[in-house]
Coordinates of C-alpha atoms in Angstrom, one line a residue:
M1 CA 44.1 -33.0 -19.0
K2 CA 41.9 -35.1 -16.8
L3 CA 39.0 -32.6 -17.2
K4 CA 39.4 -32.7 -21.0
H5 CA 39.3 -36.5 -21.0
F6 CA 36.2 -36.5 -18.8
T7 CA 34.5 -34.0 -21.1
F8 CA 35.3 -36.1 -24.2
L9 CA 34.0 -39.3 -22.5
F10 CA 30.8 -37.5 -21.4
L11 CA 30.2 -36.1 -24.9
A12 CA 30.8 -39.6 -26.5
L13 CA 28.3 -41.2 -24.1
C14 CA 25.7 -38.6 -24.8
L15 CA 26.2 -39.1 -28.5
L16 CA 25.8 -42.9 -28.2
F17 CA 22.7 -42.5 -26.0
S18 CA 21.2 -40.1 -28.5
C19 CA 21.9 -42.5 -31.4
K20 CA 20.2 -45.3 -29.4
Q21 CA 17.2 -43.1 -28.8
N22 CA 16.9 -42.4 -32.5
E23 CA 17.3 -46.0 -33.7
V24 CA 14.3 -47.5 -35.4
P25 CA 13.3 -50.7 -33.6
K26 CA 14.0 -53.8 -35.7
T27 CA 10.8 -55.3 -37.0
T28 CA 10.2 -59.0 -36.7
I29 CA 9.2 -61.5 -39.3
K30 CA 5.9 -61.9 -37.6
Q31 CA 5.2 -58.2 -37.6
N32 CA 6.0 -58.0 -41.3
L33 CA 3.6 -60.9 -42.0
L34 CA 0.8 -59.2 -40.1
V35 CA 1.4 -56.0 -42.1
D36 CA 1.3 -57.9 -45.4
L37 CA -1.9 -59.6 -44.4
T38 CA -3.4 -56.2 -43.7
K39 CA -2.4 -55.1 -47.2
L40 CA -4.0 -58.3 -48.6
N41 CA -7.2 -57.6 -46.7
S42 CA -7.3 -54.1 -48.2
E43 CA -6.9 -55.5 -51.7
I44 CA -9.8 -58.0 -51.1
V45 CA -12.0 -55.2 -49.7
H46 CA -11.3 -53.1 -52.8
F47 CA -12.0 -56.1 -54.9
Q48 CA -15.4 -56.6 -53.2
E49 CA -16.2 -52.9 -53.7
L50 CA -15.6 -53.2 -57.4
V51 CA -17.9 -56.2 -57.6
I52 CA -20.6 -54.5 -55.6
K53 CA -20.6 -51.4 -57.7
N54 CA -20.8 -53.5 -61.0
A55 CA -17.3 -52.5 -62.3
S56 CA -16.3 -53.7 -65.7
Q57 CA -14.8 -57.2 -66.1
K58 CA -11.5 -55.6 -67.0
E59 CA -11.3 -53.7 -63.7
I60 CA -12.4 -56.8 -61.7
L61 CA -9.8 -59.0 -63.5
E62 CA -7.0 -56.5 -62.8
Q63 CA -7.9 -56.3 -59.1
F64 CA -8.1 -60.1 -58.9
K65 CA -4.5 -60.3 -60.3
K66 CA -3.3 -57.6 -58.0
S67 CA -4.8 -59.4 -55.0
R68 CA -3.1 -62.6 -56.0
L69 CA 0.2 -60.9 -56.3
V70 CA -0.1 -59.6 -52.7
Y71 CA -1.1 -63.1 -51.6
K72 CA 2.1 -64.5 -53.2
K73 CA 4.2 -62.3 -51.0
V74 CA 3.0 -64.1 -47.9
E75 CA 2.2 -67.5 -49.4
W76 CA 5.5 -68.9 -48.1
A77 CA 4.3 -68.4 -44.5
I78 CA 0.6 -69.2 -45.0
E79 CA 1.3 -72.5 -46.8
Y80 CA 3.9 -73.6 -44.3
F81 CA 2.5 -72.5 -40.9
I82 CA -1.3 -72.7 -41.6
P83 CA -1.9 -75.1 -44.5
E84 CA -5.5 -75.9 -43.5
T85 CA -6.5 -72.3 -44.1
A86 CA -4.3 -72.0 -47.2
R87 CA -6.2 -74.8 -48.8
F88 CA -9.3 -72.6 -48.8
M89 CA -7.6 -69.5 -50.0
N90 CA -5.6 -70.8 -53.0
G91 CA -6.4 -74.5 -53.4
P92 CA -7.9 -76.3 -56.4
A93 CA -11.5 -75.5 -57.3
L94 CA -12.5 -79.1 -56.4
D95 CA -14.3 -80.5 -53.4
E96 CA -12.2 -81.2 -50.4
M97 CA -12.9 -84.8 -49.3
E98 CA -12.7 -86.6 -46.0
L99 CA -12.9 -90.1 -47.3
E100 CA -12.8 -91.8 -43.8
E101 CA -16.2 -90.1 -43.1
N102 CA -17.5 -90.0 -46.6
R103 CA -17.8 -86.2 -46.3
S104 CA -16.9 -83.4 -48.8
F105 CA -16.5 -79.7 -48.4
E106 CA -17.0 -77.2 -51.2
P107 CA -13.8 -75.3 -52.3
H108 CA -13.2 -71.6 -51.7
G109 CA -10.6 -69.0 -52.6
F110 CA -8.9 -67.6 -55.6
Q111 CA -9.3 -70.5 -58.0
V112 CA -13.1 -70.6 -57.3
I113 CA -13.3 -66.9 -57.9
E114 CA -11.2 -67.2 -61.0
E115 CA -13.8 -69.5 -62.6
M116 CA -16.6 -67.0 -61.8
I117 CA -14.9 -64.0 -63.4
Y118 CA -13.1 -65.5 -66.4
P119 CA -13.3 -66.0 -69.3
E120 CA -16.7 -64.3 -68.9
Y121 CA -18.0 -62.5 -65.8
K122 CA -21.8 -62.5 -65.4
I123 CA -23.6 -60.1 -63.1
A124 CA -25.7 -63.1 -62.1
D125 CA -22.6 -64.4 -60.3
K126 CA -22.1 -61.2 -58.3
E127 CA -23.6 -62.5 -55.1
N128 CA -21.4 -65.7 -55.2
V129 CA -18.2 -63.6 -55.8
V130 CA -19.1 -61.3 -52.9
R131 CA -19.8 -64.4 -50.7
E132 CA -16.4 -65.8 -51.7
L133 CA -14.6 -62.6 -50.9
N134 CA -16.4 -62.5 -47.5
I135 CA -15.0 -66.0 -46.8
F136 CA -11.6 -64.9 -47.9
Q137 CA -11.6 -62.0 -45.5
S138 CA -12.6 -64.3 -42.7
N139 CA -9.7 -66.5 -43.5
I140 CA -7.3 -63.5 -43.4
K141 CA -8.7 -62.7 -40.0
Q142 CA -8.0 -66.3 -38.9
L143 CA -4.5 -66.1 -40.3
K144 CA -3.8 -63.0 -38.3
S145 CA -5.1 -64.5 -35.1
T146 CA -2.9 -67.6 -35.6
F147 CA 0.3 -65.7 -36.5
E148 CA -0.1 -63.5 -33.5
V149 CA 0.2 -66.5 -31.1
I150 CA 2.5 -68.9 -32.8
T151 CA 6.3 -68.9 -32.6
I152 CA 8.1 -68.3 -35.8
S153 CA 11.7 -69.3 -35.3
D154 CA 14.6 -68.9 -37.8
D155 CA 14.8 -72.7 -38.5
Y156 CA 11.1 -72.8 -39.5
V157 CA 11.5 -69.6 -41.6
L158 CA 14.4 -71.2 -43.6
D159 CA 12.4 -74.4 -44.1
A160 CA 9.3 -72.5 -45.2
I161 CA 11.3 -70.3 -47.7
E162 CA 13.0 -73.3 -49.2
Q163 CA 9.7 -75.1 -49.6
N164 CA 8.4 -72.0 -51.3
V165 CA 11.1 -72.2 -54.0
F166 CA 10.1 -75.8 -54.5
R167 CA 6.5 -74.7 -54.7
V168 CA 7.3 -72.3 -57.4
I169 CA 9.0 -75.1 -59.4
S170 CA 6.3 -77.7 -59.0
L171 CA 3.1 -75.7 -58.7
G172 CA 3.8 -72.1 -59.5
I173 CA 5.3 -72.0 -63.0
T174 CA 3.2 -75.0 -64.1
G175 CA -0.1 -73.1 -63.7
F176 CA -1.4 -75.4 -61.0
D177 CA -2.9 -72.6 -59.0
S178 CA -3.8 -70.3 -61.9
P179 CA -5.3 -72.8 -64.4
I180 CA -7.5 -70.5 -66.3
L181 CA -5.9 -67.0 -66.3
Q182 CA -2.4 -68.5 -66.4
S183 CA -0.9 -65.6 -64.5
S184 CA 1.7 -67.9 -62.9
I185 CA 4.8 -66.3 -64.3
P186 CA 4.4 -62.8 -62.8
E187 CA 3.2 -64.5 -59.6
A188 CA 6.4 -66.6 -59.5
A189 CA 8.4 -63.3 -59.7
E190 CA 6.6 -62.0 -56.6
S191 CA 7.1 -65.2 -54.7
L192 CA 10.9 -65.1 -55.3
I193 CA 11.2 -61.4 -54.4
S194 CA 9.6 -62.1 -51.1
I195 CA 12.4 -64.5 -50.1
S196 CA 14.9 -61.8 -49.1
E197 CA 12.8 -59.8 -46.6
P198 CA 12.7 -62.4 -43.8
L199 CA 16.3 -63.4 -44.4
E200 CA 17.3 -59.7 -44.0
I201 CA 15.7 -59.6 -40.6
I202 CA 17.7 -62.7 -39.6
N203 CA 21.0 -61.1 -40.7
S204 CA 21.1 -58.2 -43.2
N205 CA 24.9 -58.3 -43.4
N206 CA 25.2 -61.9 -44.6
K207 CA 27.3 -61.9 -47.9
T208 CA 25.4 -64.8 -49.4
L209 CA 22.2 -62.8 -48.8
E210 CA 23.5 -60.0 -51.0
N211 CA 24.1 -62.5 -53.8
L212 CA 20.8 -64.1 -53.3
K213 CA 19.0 -60.8 -53.6
K214 CA 20.8 -60.1 -56.9
L215 CA 19.8 -63.6 -58.2
T216 CA 16.1 -63.2 -57.2
A217 CA 16.1 -59.8 -58.8
K218 CA 17.4 -61.3 -62.0
A219 CA 14.9 -64.1 -61.8
S220 CA 12.1 -61.6 -61.3
Q221 CA 13.3 -59.6 -64.3
Y222 CA 13.4 -62.7 -66.4
C223 CA 9.7 -63.4 -65.5
T224 CA 8.8 -59.8 -66.3
K225 CA 10.4 -60.0 -69.8
N226 CA 9.1 -63.5 -70.5
N227 CA 5.6 -63.5 -69.0
N228 CA 3.9 -65.5 -71.7
F229 CA 2.8 -68.7 -70.0
N230 CA 3.0 -71.0 -73.0
A231 CA 6.3 -69.6 -74.3
F232 CA 8.1 -69.5 -70.9
D233 CA 11.4 -71.5 -70.8
R234 CA 11.0 -73.5 -67.6
A235 CA 14.0 -75.6 -68.3
F236 CA 16.2 -72.5 -68.4
F237 CA 14.5 -70.8 -65.5
I238 CA 14.8 -73.8 -63.1
T239 CA 18.5 -74.6 -63.9
E240 CA 19.7 -71.0 -64.2
Y241 CA 17.7 -69.4 -61.4
L242 CA 15.6 -71.6 -59.2
N243 CA 18.1 -74.3 -58.4
P244 CA 20.9 -71.7 -57.7
I245 CA 18.4 -69.8 -55.5
S246 CA 17.6 -72.8 -53.4
K247 CA 21.4 -73.6 -53.1
K248 CA 22.0 -70.0 -51.8
I249 CA 19.2 -70.4 -49.2
K250 CA 20.9 -73.5 -47.9
A251 CA 24.3 -71.7 -47.9
F252 CA 22.7 -68.8 -45.9
Q253 CA 21.3 -71.4 -43.4
K254 CA 24.7 -73.0 -42.9
E255 CA 26.5 -69.6 -42.5
E256 CA 24.0 -68.5 -39.9
N257 CA 24.3 -71.9 -38.1
I258 CA 20.5 -72.4 -38.3
K259 CA 19.6 -76.0 -37.7
N260 CA 17.4 -78.1 -39.9
V261 CA 13.8 -78.6 -38.7
K262 CA 13.4 -82.1 -37.2
K263 CA 10.4 -83.7 -38.9
T264 CA 9.3 -86.8 -40.7
S265 CA 9.2 -85.7 -44.4
P266 CA 9.7 -87.4 -47.8
L267 CA 11.9 -84.5 -48.7
K268 CA 15.2 -84.7 -46.8
P269 CA 16.1 -81.5 -44.8
T270 CA 19.7 -81.6 -46.2
V271 CA 18.7 -81.1 -49.9
E272 CA 20.1 -78.2 -51.8
T273 CA 17.8 -78.5 -54.7
L274 CA 14.6 -80.4 -55.5
F275 CA 16.6 -82.4 -58.0
D276 CA 19.4 -83.8 -55.8
K277 CA 19.9 -87.5 -56.4
D278 CA 19.1 -88.3 -52.8
A279 CA 16.5 -85.6 -52.2
F280 CA 13.7 -88.0 -51.3
D281 CA 13.4 -90.3 -48.2
V282 CA 11.2 -93.3 -48.6
N283 CA 10.9 -93.4 -44.8
G284 CA 8.7 -90.3 -45.1
F285 CA 5.9 -92.6 -46.3
V286 CA 6.2 -95.5 -43.8
L287 CA 3.8 -96.3 -41.0
S288 CA 6.3 -95.9 -38.1
K289 CA 10.0 -96.2 -37.4
E290 CA 10.1 -100.0 -37.1
Y291 CA 9.0 -100.1 -40.8
N292 CA 11.9 -97.9 -41.9
F293 CA 13.9 -99.0 -45.0
T294 CA 17.3 -100.8 -44.6
K295 CA 19.4 -102.6 -47.3
E296 CA 19.1 -105.8 -45.3
K297 CA 15.3 -105.7 -45.4
A298 CA 15.5 -105.1 -49.2
V299 CA 17.7 -108.1 -49.7
L300 CA 15.2 -110.3 -47.8
G301 CA 12.3 -108.7 -49.7
E302 CA 13.9 -109.4 -53.0
K303 CA 14.0 -113.1 -52.2
L304 CA 10.4 -113.1 -51.2
F305 CA 9.5 -111.1 -54.3
Y306 CA 10.6 -113.9 -56.6
D307 CA 9.4 -116.8 -54.4
K308 CA 6.5 -118.7 -56.0
S309 CA 5.8 -120.4 -52.7
L310 CA 4.0 -117.3 -51.6
S311 CA 1.1 -118.3 -53.9
K312 CA -1.4 -121.0 -53.1
N313 CA -0.3 -123.3 -55.9
N314 CA 3.4 -122.4 -55.8
D315 CA 3.2 -121.2 -59.4
R316 CA 3.2 -117.4 -59.0
S317 CA 5.4 -114.8 -57.4
C318 CA 5.2 -111.0 -57.4
A319 CA 7.6 -111.0 -60.4
T320 CA 5.0 -112.9 -62.4
C321 CA 3.2 -109.6 -63.1
H322 CA 6.1 -107.2 -62.3
H323 CA 9.0 -107.9 -64.6
P324 CA 12.2 -106.1 -63.7
E325 CA 13.2 -105.4 -67.3
K326 CA 9.9 -103.6 -67.9
A327 CA 10.3 -101.4 -64.9
F328 CA 8.3 -103.9 -62.9
T329 CA 5.3 -104.0 -65.3
D330 CA 4.3 -106.9 -67.6
G331 CA 3.7 -105.3 -71.0
L332 CA 0.1 -106.6 -71.1
K333 CA -3.2 -104.7 -71.3
T334 CA -4.2 -106.6 -68.2
N335 CA -2.7 -109.8 -66.8
V336 CA -4.5 -113.1 -66.4
S337 CA -6.2 -114.2 -63.2
L338 CA -5.7 -117.7 -61.7
T339 CA -8.9 -118.8 -63.3
G340 CA -7.7 -117.8 -66.8
S341 CA -9.9 -114.6 -67.1
N342 CA -8.4 -111.2 -67.6
L343 CA -7.8 -109.1 -64.5
A344 CA -9.7 -105.8 -64.4
R345 CA -6.7 -103.5 -64.4
N346 CA -3.3 -102.9 -65.9
T347 CA -0.2 -103.8 -63.9
P348 CA 1.4 -100.5 -62.7
T349 CA 5.1 -100.0 -62.3
L350 CA 6.6 -100.5 -58.9
T351 CA 9.4 -98.1 -59.6
Y352 CA 8.8 -94.9 -57.5
A353 CA 5.7 -96.6 -56.1
S354 CA 7.1 -96.0 -52.6
L355 CA 6.8 -92.2 -53.1
Q356 CA 3.1 -92.1 -52.8
N357 CA 0.5 -92.0 -50.0
A358 CA -1.8 -94.6 -51.6
Q359 CA -1.4 -97.8 -53.6
F360 CA -3.4 -99.5 -56.4
W361 CA -5.2 -97.7 -59.1
D362 CA -8.2 -97.2 -56.8
M363 CA -6.0 -96.2 -53.9
R364 CA -7.6 -98.7 -51.6
Q365 CA -4.4 -99.3 -49.5
L366 CA -2.4 -96.5 -48.0
D367 CA 1.0 -98.2 -47.9
L368 CA 3.2 -100.8 -49.5
E369 CA 2.9 -103.2 -46.6
K370 CA -0.9 -103.5 -47.0
Q371 CA -0.4 -103.5 -50.8
S372 CA 1.8 -106.6 -50.7
V373 CA -0.6 -108.7 -48.5
D374 CA -3.6 -107.5 -50.6
V375 CA -2.0 -109.0 -53.7
I376 CA -0.7 -112.2 -52.1
Q377 CA -4.1 -113.0 -50.5
N378 CA -6.2 -111.9 -53.5
K379 CA -8.0 -115.0 -54.9
D380 CA -7.6 -113.9 -58.5
E381 CA -3.9 -113.0 -58.3
M382 CA -1.9 -115.2 -55.9
H383 CA -4.5 -116.6 -53.5
G384 CA -1.8 -117.2 -50.9
S385 CA -2.1 -117.2 -47.1
M386 CA 0.1 -115.0 -44.9
E387 CA -0.4 -117.5 -42.1
N388 CA 0.9 -120.4 -44.3
I389 CA 3.8 -118.3 -45.7
H390 CA 4.8 -117.4 -42.1
A391 CA 4.8 -121.0 -41.1
K392 CA 7.0 -122.0 -44.1
I393 CA 9.5 -119.3 -43.3
L394 CA 9.9 -120.4 -39.7
V395 CA 11.4 -123.7 -40.8
D396 CA 13.5 -122.4 -43.7
N397 CA 17.1 -121.9 -42.6
D398 CA 18.0 -119.6 -45.5
Y399 CA 15.1 -117.3 -44.7
I400 CA 15.9 -117.4 -41.0
K401 CA 19.4 -116.1 -41.7
L402 CA 18.1 -113.2 -43.8
F403 CA 15.5 -112.4 -41.2
K404 CA 18.1 -112.1 -38.5
K405 CA 20.1 -109.6 -40.6
A406 CA 17.0 -107.7 -41.5
F407 CA 15.4 -107.7 -38.1
P408 CA 18.3 -108.2 -35.6
K409 CA 16.2 -107.4 -32.5
A410 CA 13.5 -110.0 -33.3
S411 CA 13.9 -113.5 -31.7
K412 CA 12.2 -115.1 -34.7
P413 CA 10.5 -114.0 -37.9
E414 CA 7.1 -112.3 -37.4
A415 CA 4.3 -112.1 -40.0
W416 CA 4.4 -108.3 -40.3
Q417 CA 8.1 -108.5 -41.2
I418 CA 7.3 -110.4 -44.4
Q419 CA 5.2 -107.5 -45.6
N420 CA 7.7 -105.0 -44.5
A421 CA 10.6 -106.8 -46.3
I422 CA 8.7 -107.0 -49.6
A423 CA 7.7 -103.3 -49.2
S424 CA 11.4 -102.5 -48.5
Y425 CA 12.5 -104.2 -51.8
V426 CA 9.9 -102.0 -53.6
R427 CA 11.4 -99.0 -51.8
S428 CA 14.8 -99.8 -53.2
L429 CA 13.6 -99.3 -56.9
N430 CA 14.0 -95.5 -57.1
S431 CA 17.1 -94.5 -59.2
F432 CA 16.6 -90.8 -60.1
D433 CA 19.3 -91.2 -62.7
S434 CA 17.4 -90.5 -66.0
R435 CA 18.7 -88.1 -68.6
F436 CA 16.2 -85.5 -67.2
D437 CA 17.7 -85.9 -63.8
E438 CA 21.2 -85.3 -65.1
Y439 CA 20.1 -82.3 -67.0
M440 CA 18.5 -80.7 -63.9
R441 CA 21.8 -81.3 -62.1
G442 CA 23.8 -79.3 -64.6
N443 CA 24.7 -81.6 -67.4
K444 CA 23.2 -79.6 -70.3
N445 CA 24.3 -82.1 -72.9
T446 CA 21.9 -84.8 -71.9
L447 CA 18.8 -83.3 -73.5
N448 CA 18.4 -82.1 -77.1
N449 CA 16.3 -79.1 -78.2
Q450 CA 13.2 -81.2 -79.0
E451 CA 13.3 -82.8 -75.5
I452 CA 13.7 -79.4 -73.8
E453 CA 10.8 -78.1 -75.8
G454 CA 8.8 -81.2 -74.6
M455 CA 9.7 -80.4 -71.0
N456 CA 8.5 -76.9 -71.3
L457 CA 5.3 -78.1 -72.9
F458 CA 4.9 -80.8 -70.1
M459 CA 5.2 -78.1 -67.4
G460 CA 3.3 -75.4 -69.4
K461 CA 0.9 -75.5 -72.3
A462 CA 0.1 -79.3 -72.2
K463 CA -0.7 -78.9 -68.4
C464 CA 0.7 -82.4 -67.6
A465 CA 2.6 -81.2 -64.6
T466 CA -0.5 -79.9 -62.9
C467 CA -1.3 -83.5 -62.1
H468 CA 2.1 -85.2 -62.6
F469 CA 4.1 -83.0 -60.3
T470 CA 7.8 -82.4 -61.0
P471 CA 10.2 -84.1 -60.1
L472 CA 8.3 -87.3 -59.0
F473 CA 5.9 -86.9 -61.9
N474 CA 3.2 -88.6 -59.9
G475 CA 0.2 -87.2 -58.0
T476 CA 2.0 -86.8 -54.7
V477 CA 1.5 -83.1 -54.0
P478 CA 4.6 -81.0 -53.4
P479 CA 6.3 -79.5 -51.5
T480 CA 5.0 -81.4 -48.3
Y481 CA 4.2 -84.6 -50.2
S482 CA 1.6 -85.5 -47.6
K483 CA -1.2 -86.3 -50.0
T484 CA -1.5 -88.3 -53.2
E485 CA -4.1 -87.2 -55.7
H486 CA -6.6 -89.0 -57.9
E487 CA -8.1 -87.6 -61.1
V488 CA -11.2 -88.3 -63.2
I489 CA -10.0 -88.1 -66.8
G490 CA -12.7 -90.1 -68.7
T491 CA -10.5 -92.9 -70.0
P492 CA -12.3 -94.8 -72.9
N493 CA -13.1 -98.5 -72.8
E494 CA -11.4 -99.1 -76.1
A495 CA -8.8 -97.1 -78.1
S496 CA -11.5 -96.2 -80.6
G497 CA -13.0 -93.9 -77.9
K498 CA -16.6 -94.9 -78.6
A499 CA -17.5 -95.6 -75.0
L500 CA -16.3 -94.6 -71.5
S501 CA -14.6 -97.2 -69.3
P502 CA -17.2 -98.7 -67.0
D503 CA -14.7 -99.1 -64.1
K504 CA -15.8 -96.8 -61.3
G505 CA -12.4 -96.6 -59.6
R506 CA -12.2 -95.2 -56.1
Y507 CA -16.0 -95.1 -55.9
L508 CA -16.0 -98.8 -55.4
Y509 CA -14.5 -98.2 -51.9
N510 CA -15.8 -94.7 -51.1
K511 CA -19.4 -94.1 -52.3
M512 CA -19.1 -90.4 -53.2
P513 CA -20.3 -89.1 -56.6
Q514 CA -17.1 -87.1 -57.1
L515 CA -15.1 -90.4 -57.1
V516 CA -16.9 -92.2 -59.9
G517 CA -14.1 -93.0 -62.4
A518 CA -11.4 -91.6 -60.2
F519 CA -8.0 -93.2 -60.3
K520 CA -4.6 -92.5 -58.8
T521 CA -2.3 -90.3 -60.7
P522 CA 0.7 -92.6 -61.5
T523 CA 4.3 -91.7 -62.1
V524 CA 5.4 -90.9 -65.6
R525 CA 8.9 -91.9 -64.8
N526 CA 10.0 -95.0 -66.9
V527 CA 6.8 -94.5 -69.0
A528 CA 8.8 -95.4 -72.1
V529 CA 9.1 -99.0 -71.0
T530 CA 5.7 -99.5 -69.2
A531 CA 3.2 -99.6 -72.0
P532 CA 0.3 -100.1 -72.4
Y533 CA -1.2 -97.2 -70.5
M534 CA -4.1 -96.1 -68.3
H535 CA -5.9 -98.2 -65.6
N536 CA -7.3 -100.5 -68.3
G537 CA -4.3 -100.6 -70.6
V538 CA -6.4 -99.1 -73.4
F539 CA -3.6 -97.1 -75.1
K540 CA -0.6 -98.9 -76.6
T541 CA 1.6 -95.9 -77.3
L542 CA 2.5 -92.6 -75.7
E543 CA 1.3 -90.9 -78.9
E544 CA -2.2 -92.2 -78.3
V545 CA -2.1 -91.0 -74.7
V546 CA -1.0 -87.5 -75.8
S547 CA -3.7 -87.4 -78.4
F548 CA -6.4 -88.3 -75.8
Y549 CA -5.3 -85.4 -73.5
N550 CA -5.0 -83.1 -76.4
K551 CA -8.7 -83.6 -77.2
G552 CA -9.7 -82.8 -73.6
G553 CA -10.1 -86.3 -72.1
G554 CA -13.4 -88.0 -71.8
Q555 CA -15.5 -84.8 -72.1
G556 CA -13.5 -83.8 -75.1
L557 CA -14.5 -87.1 -76.7
G558 CA -18.1 -86.4 -76.0
Y559 CA -18.8 -88.4 -72.8
E560 CA -21.2 -87.1 -70.2
L561 CA -18.8 -86.8 -67.3
E562 CA -19.8 -84.0 -64.9
N563 CA -17.2 -84.9 -62.3
Q564 CA -14.2 -84.8 -64.7
T565 CA -11.3 -83.1 -63.0
L566 CA -9.2 -82.9 -66.1
P567 CA -9.7 -79.7 -68.0
F568 CA -12.0 -80.6 -70.9
D569 CA -10.9 -77.9 -73.4
K570 CA -8.6 -78.9 -76.2
L571 CA -4.9 -78.3 -75.6
N572 CA -4.4 -77.3 -79.2
L573 CA -1.0 -79.0 -79.4
N574 CA 0.2 -79.3 -83.0
V575 CA 2.0 -82.4 -84.4
K576 CA 5.4 -81.0 -83.6
E577 CA 4.5 -80.3 -80.0
E578 CA 2.9 -83.7 -79.6
K579 CA 6.2 -85.3 -80.7
A580 CA 8.3 -83.1 -78.5
L581 CA 6.1 -84.0 -75.5
V582 CA 6.6 -87.8 -76.2
A583 CA 10.3 -87.2 -76.6
F584 CA 10.5 -85.5 -73.2
M585 CA 8.7 -88.3 -71.4
K586 CA 11.2 -90.7 -72.8
T587 CA 14.0 -88.8 -71.0
L588 CA 12.5 -89.9 -67.7
T589 CA 13.7 -93.5 -68.2
D590 CA 16.2 -94.8 -65.5
K591 CA 19.6 -95.8 -66.8
K592 CA 19.0 -99.5 -66.3
Y593 CA 16.1 -99.4 -68.8
Q594 CA 17.7 -97.2 -71.4

């Protein structure tokens, strides 16, 4: 019997050893990425071969689309781990600017090539296309070198994949990175299918992963069946597929006990969807930790906000131009200066102003602290003195008490704390409780059919969301929210549209030709109560604004504006679509203003 037992044990061990020998080694996420980059390089090489041998435009376009689809499979990792290179592979076809040094860099990548080959490809552009493809291959080589040496841990993988879903929502299905060909819908399908592969490497037996794979497959099928860019139902796609997908990614993370990445970010690491009520953290935009938001600072800031003693003649406060009932605007084309003349620009809303990386129409200040002191000391607006204000506060018992609560570690109020308190009050003005927000969180009764049509137009045919990114609806670029954009749209000087506004915008502070007439992209949230519109208050109604964009902006009106960043072709919106667009924008109003 003992010999039989020994023989059985020996055979079992041999079988186990044999199985181990035959097992295929588990691939890593990094190895898969390197393989996918090799595939991408092969597609780019083939693309270049077609261009060199003077293939037809149809062949070139098909290979361009195929190359982009392969890129979309690895975009989640490229954009997350190596964003500097990603910018020159699939960034906007606009100059990249370093304003601190007044330098600019020409764009490269897919969007530049797209403009060369569509709607018409000319053999005269052949050398330029080949040059761009050479640069693209160099960037792939750089990506491979970087991926080979960096650590790709599970927590970063989950963070990157979640961000990629948010990228599909805010940049993908809006056509942001395929503005001419509008191939965004099939590309969104490829992006979503790529989610499962790295998660399977983490744990292929996870039950949530199986459900996630089924859901991404359905989402991909929906894109395949509904691939018409203008007709695509983004409201349905986000609520029925993308939001549930991001929730399942978060569930997978929790089940696998994968920690959140520790980083300072406007988007909280705990979010399940991009539309969670508390998804955004205003501290992601502050200078440093001592400037972080607290309720006590906001209470102090509110008192300062309405205090007329902050102005030179004790007759103006911040609220003079920022009325709470008008979402902190004033309802005027432009307000009046202390000398009685009109100010140069319209008063912007302070709601959601804290979720930007630059302040004022011309973006001359980077944060709310500098914004507040700029207004207070401006000779045309308040003409106050921070030194005098600080001196007044030091002898005011009511203020002293509020300062002690707001800054408990400080022995006495300091000048910087005045700015920080006012900024903190502004940071408290984000509600995220509009009818649109409720709809995106599952309450399908909050929007009617016209408003849903308007949302789909806003994120599709009308191209609004390529500048006013969902869900902040301002120019702060998702999903990292590390940059706030400006645009040159060619705003007229008068509603009649006979002449271009003479205001040079950002150019006044950064003398670069690309910035002549450039202004910050403001939020569209609360737009129903913040008329009139544009930097100069030229349009009284949303209908006028929509009509302006429908015509193609300044160039569409016939102005010579070589640096216009807004597409100048007509949008071809009909009257019904224009009304639906306006109806949707009105759903972005916070409850307190409804």
